[in-house]
Tab-separated table of C-alpha atoms in Angstrom:
chain	number	residue	atom	x	y	z
X	159	MET	CA	27.021	73.186	-104.517
X	160	ASN	CA	27.100	76.433	-102.529
X	161	ASP	CA	30.247	76.824	-100.483
X	162	PRO	CA	29.692	79.402	-97.696
X	163	ASN	CA	33.436	80.096	-97.461
X	164	LEU	CA	33.594	80.806	-101.190
X	165	ALA	CA	30.607	83.164	-100.967
X	166	ARG	CA	32.120	84.946	-97.956
X	167	GLY	CA	35.453	85.284	-99.759
X	168	LYS	CA	33.693	86.830	-102.744
X	169	LYS	CA	31.842	89.286	-100.477
X	170	GLU	CA	35.101	90.218	-98.753
X	171	LYS	CA	36.816	90.860	-102.077
X	172	GLU	CA	33.905	92.992	-103.330
X	173	PHE	CA	33.925	94.934	-100.064
X	174	LEU	CA	37.693	95.513	-100.206
X	175	ASP	CA	37.406	96.598	-103.838
X	176	ALA	CA	34.656	99.049	-102.854
X	177	TYR	CA	36.839	100.365	-100.053
X	178	GLN	CA	39.752	100.906	-102.434
X	179	GLN	CA	37.515	102.602	-104.964
X	180	TYR	CA	35.384	104.828	-102.708
X	181	ALA	CA	37.149	105.443	-99.373
X	182	ASP	CA	38.796	108.706	-100.456
X	183	ALA	CA	35.582	110.050	-101.966
X	184	ILE	CA	33.563	109.138	-98.861
X	185	TYR	CA	36.187	110.799	-96.660
X	186	ARG	CA	36.149	113.938	-98.815
X	187	HIS	CA	32.355	114.034	-98.678
X	188	CYS	CA	32.373	113.643	-94.896
X	189	TYR	CA	35.061	116.276	-94.482
X	190	PHE	CA	33.170	118.862	-96.486
X	191	ARG	CA	30.108	118.248	-94.395
X	192	VAL	CA	31.772	118.371	-90.947
X	193	TYR	CA	35.024	120.335	-91.606
X	194	ASN	CA	36.995	118.184	-89.166
X	195	LYS	CA	39.647	115.704	-90.319
X	196	ASP	CA	39.396	113.350	-87.340
X	197	LEU	CA	35.614	113.289	-87.380
X	198	ALA	CA	35.595	112.765	-91.158
X	199	GLU	CA	37.950	109.813	-90.721
X	200	ASP	CA	35.701	108.372	-88.000
X	201	LEU	CA	32.590	108.821	-90.137
X	202	THR	CA	34.314	107.212	-93.110
X	203	GLN	CA	35.405	104.269	-90.987
X	204	GLU	CA	31.917	103.913	-89.512
X	205	THR	CA	30.418	104.038	-93.014
X	206	PHE	CA	32.452	101.028	-94.065
X	207	ILE	CA	31.846	99.187	-90.783
X	208	LYS	CA	28.083	99.594	-91.149
X	209	THR	CA	28.289	98.531	-94.779
X	210	TRP	CA	30.279	95.420	-93.870
X	211	LYS	CA	27.743	94.513	-91.153
X	212	TYR	CA	24.952	94.950	-93.683
X	213	ILE	CA	26.732	92.640	-96.131
X	214	THR	CA	27.513	89.990	-93.502
X	215	GLU	CA	23.843	89.911	-92.540
X	216	GLY	CA	23.279	88.486	-96.006
X	217	LYS	CA	21.689	91.611	-97.427
X	218	GLU	CA	22.424	92.604	-100.994
X	219	ILE	CA	23.587	96.012	-102.169
X	220	LYS	CA	22.571	96.915	-105.713
X	221	ASN	CA	24.531	100.157	-106.082
X	222	THR	CA	27.565	100.149	-103.792
X	223	LYS	CA	28.538	103.768	-104.412
X	224	ALA	CA	25.052	105.105	-103.690
X	225	PHE	CA	24.738	102.835	-100.649
X	226	LEU	CA	28.027	104.075	-99.168
X	227	TYR	CA	27.069	107.713	-99.678
X	228	LYS	CA	23.648	107.095	-98.143
X	229	VAL	CA	25.232	105.503	-95.059
X	230	ALA	CA	27.706	108.404	-94.793
X	231	VAL	CA	24.937	110.999	-95.160
X	232	ASN	CA	22.906	109.305	-92.424
X	233	LEU	CA	25.926	109.175	-90.105
X	234	ILE	CA	26.622	112.856	-90.745
X	235	ILE	CA	23.013	113.715	-89.933
X	236	ASP	CA	23.171	111.619	-86.749
X	237	ASN	CA	26.405	113.330	-85.762
X	238	SER	CA	25.035	116.814	-86.386
X	239	ARG	CA	22.077	116.020	-84.179
X	240	LYS	CA	24.477	115.100	-81.376
X	241	LYS	CA	26.482	118.275	-81.582
X	242	GLN	CA	26.736	121.368	-83.693
X	243	THR	CA	30.024	121.655	-85.531
X	244	LEU	CA	31.651	124.987	-86.166
X	245	ALA	CA	34.876	123.935	-87.775
X	246	PHE	CA	36.139	126.509	-90.234
X	247	ASP	CA	38.900	127.379	-87.786
X	248	GLN	CA	40.005	123.776	-88.140
X	249	VAL	CA	40.255	124.209	-91.910
X	250	LYS	CA	42.719	127.030	-91.293
X	251	GLU	CA	44.486	124.942	-88.683
X	252	ASN	CA	44.500	121.542	-90.415
X	253	GLY	CA	43.892	122.346	-94.057
X	254	VAL	CA	42.655	119.780	-96.546
X	255	SER	CA	43.590	119.067	-100.105
X	256	VAL	CA	40.665	119.307	-102.463
X	257	ARG	CA	40.019	119.784	-106.093
X	258	LEU	CA	36.844	121.481	-107.166
X	259	TYR	CA	35.767	119.613	-110.249
X	260	SER	CA	34.030	121.472	-113.039
X	261	MET	CA	32.338	124.056	-110.848
X	262	GLU	CA	31.613	127.087	-112.962
X	263	SER	CA	35.038	128.675	-113.137
X	264	SER	CA	33.576	132.173	-113.288
X	265	ILE	CA	32.259	131.653	-109.776
X	266	ILE	CA	35.456	130.376	-108.178
X	267	ASP	CA	38.197	132.138	-110.145
X	268	GLY	CA	40.453	134.045	-107.802
X	269	PHE	CA	39.263	132.347	-104.616
X	270	GLU	CA	41.340	130.167	-102.340
X	271	VAL	CA	39.886	126.826	-101.242
X	272	LYS	CA	39.431	128.188	-97.705
X	273	GLU	CA	37.370	131.087	-99.064
X	274	ILE	CA	35.226	128.717	-101.113
X	275	ILE	CA	34.606	126.615	-98.007
X	276	LYS	CA	33.523	129.719	-96.082
X	277	ILE	CA	31.184	130.671	-98.908
X	278	LEU	CA	29.708	127.162	-98.941
X	279	ASP	CA	29.094	127.446	-95.207
X	280	ASP	CA	26.677	130.296	-95.902
X	281	LEU	CA	24.445	127.965	-97.924
X	282	ASP	CA	21.622	126.031	-96.318
X	283	GLU	CA	22.683	122.462	-95.567
X	284	THR	CA	20.503	121.003	-98.336
X	285	TYR	CA	22.149	123.125	-101.002
X	286	ARG	CA	25.660	122.760	-99.610
X	287	GLN	CA	25.171	118.994	-99.680
X	288	VAL	CA	24.311	118.883	-103.398
X	289	ILE	CA	27.157	121.268	-104.285
X	290	VAL	CA	29.658	119.122	-102.368
X	291	MET	CA	28.324	115.937	-103.952
X	292	ARG	CA	28.308	117.383	-107.460
X	293	TYR	CA	31.418	119.540	-107.640
X	294	ILE	CA	33.728	118.158	-104.978
X	295	ASN	CA	32.826	114.467	-105.107
X	296	GLN	CA	32.057	114.518	-108.837
X	297	LEU	CA	28.807	112.602	-108.468
X	298	SER	CA	26.364	112.766	-111.338
X	299	PRO	CA	22.820	114.053	-110.745
X	300	PRO	CA	21.414	110.498	-111.034
X	301	GLU	CA	23.913	109.289	-108.400
X	302	ILE	CA	22.987	112.170	-106.104
X	303	ALA	CA	19.307	111.386	-106.670
X	304	ASP	CA	19.894	107.767	-105.617
X	305	ILE	CA	21.711	108.833	-102.467
X	306	LEU	CA	19.191	111.480	-101.440
X	307	GLU	CA	16.226	109.435	-102.642
X	308	ILE	CA	14.825	112.270	-104.743
X	309	SER	CA	14.319	112.669	-108.481
X	310	THR	CA	17.147	113.634	-110.816
X	311	ASN	CA	15.122	116.706	-111.756
X	312	ALA	CA	14.921	117.745	-108.098
X	313	VAL	CA	18.706	117.374	-107.836
X	314	SER	CA	19.233	119.582	-110.898
X	315	VAL	CA	16.874	122.207	-109.492
X	316	LYS	CA	18.721	122.186	-106.153
X	317	ILE	CA	22.105	122.488	-107.878
X	318	ASN	CA	20.909	125.406	-110.019
X	319	TYR	CA	19.380	127.162	-107.024
X	320	ALA	CA	22.524	126.561	-104.957
X	321	MET	CA	24.725	128.021	-107.706
X	322	LYS	CA	22.454	131.072	-107.868
X	323	LYS	CA	22.737	131.485	-104.091
X	324	LEU	CA	26.529	131.101	-104.293
X	325	ARG	CA	26.681	133.940	-106.806
X	326	GLU	CA	24.560	136.104	-104.490
X	327	ILE	CA	26.748	135.309	-101.484
X	328	ILE	CA	29.897	136.168	-103.426
X	329	LYS	CA	28.380	139.472	-104.585
X	330	ILE	CA	27.437	140.383	-101.022
X	331	LYS	CA	30.658	139.233	-99.341
X	332	TYR	CA	33.075	140.382	-101.987
X	333	HIS	CA	31.135	143.288	-103.497
X	334	GLU	CA	31.430	141.959	-107.021
X	335	SER	CA	29.032	142.823	-109.791
């Protein structure tokens, strides 16, 4: 016997578990794409609202983490089409706590988070996106590939190219050799 209330309760629990597990990471991802705390909060909230609507329509999600990131990425793209965001001043004003996970330490040693954010802003959006996903959100290349709907190899190539560009930007901006 299929009890619709039981099924709905299970979906609600899975959704709430996903929220608990991924909300901070989705927020962090949104923030490092839009550099605005309020907008990042709105995008995070909208990500979970859209996901809940998708679930309540009876659709199944195979990989919750990838699905949430994909929804967030699409919302960020939609938002950037609506208006251009120039928000590094807001980073100075509002600040944000972030840990850069496992990024090559030789690249970031001696830099403040605000400086790293400014350096990332000089990257093309495609490359900034993979750097944020990989080193700030700690997503694996296969997870990034799922979200961006490209091959894992393409993700690795983009990450390597982005790191090369970061080194070049640092050399130019900070006259390092």
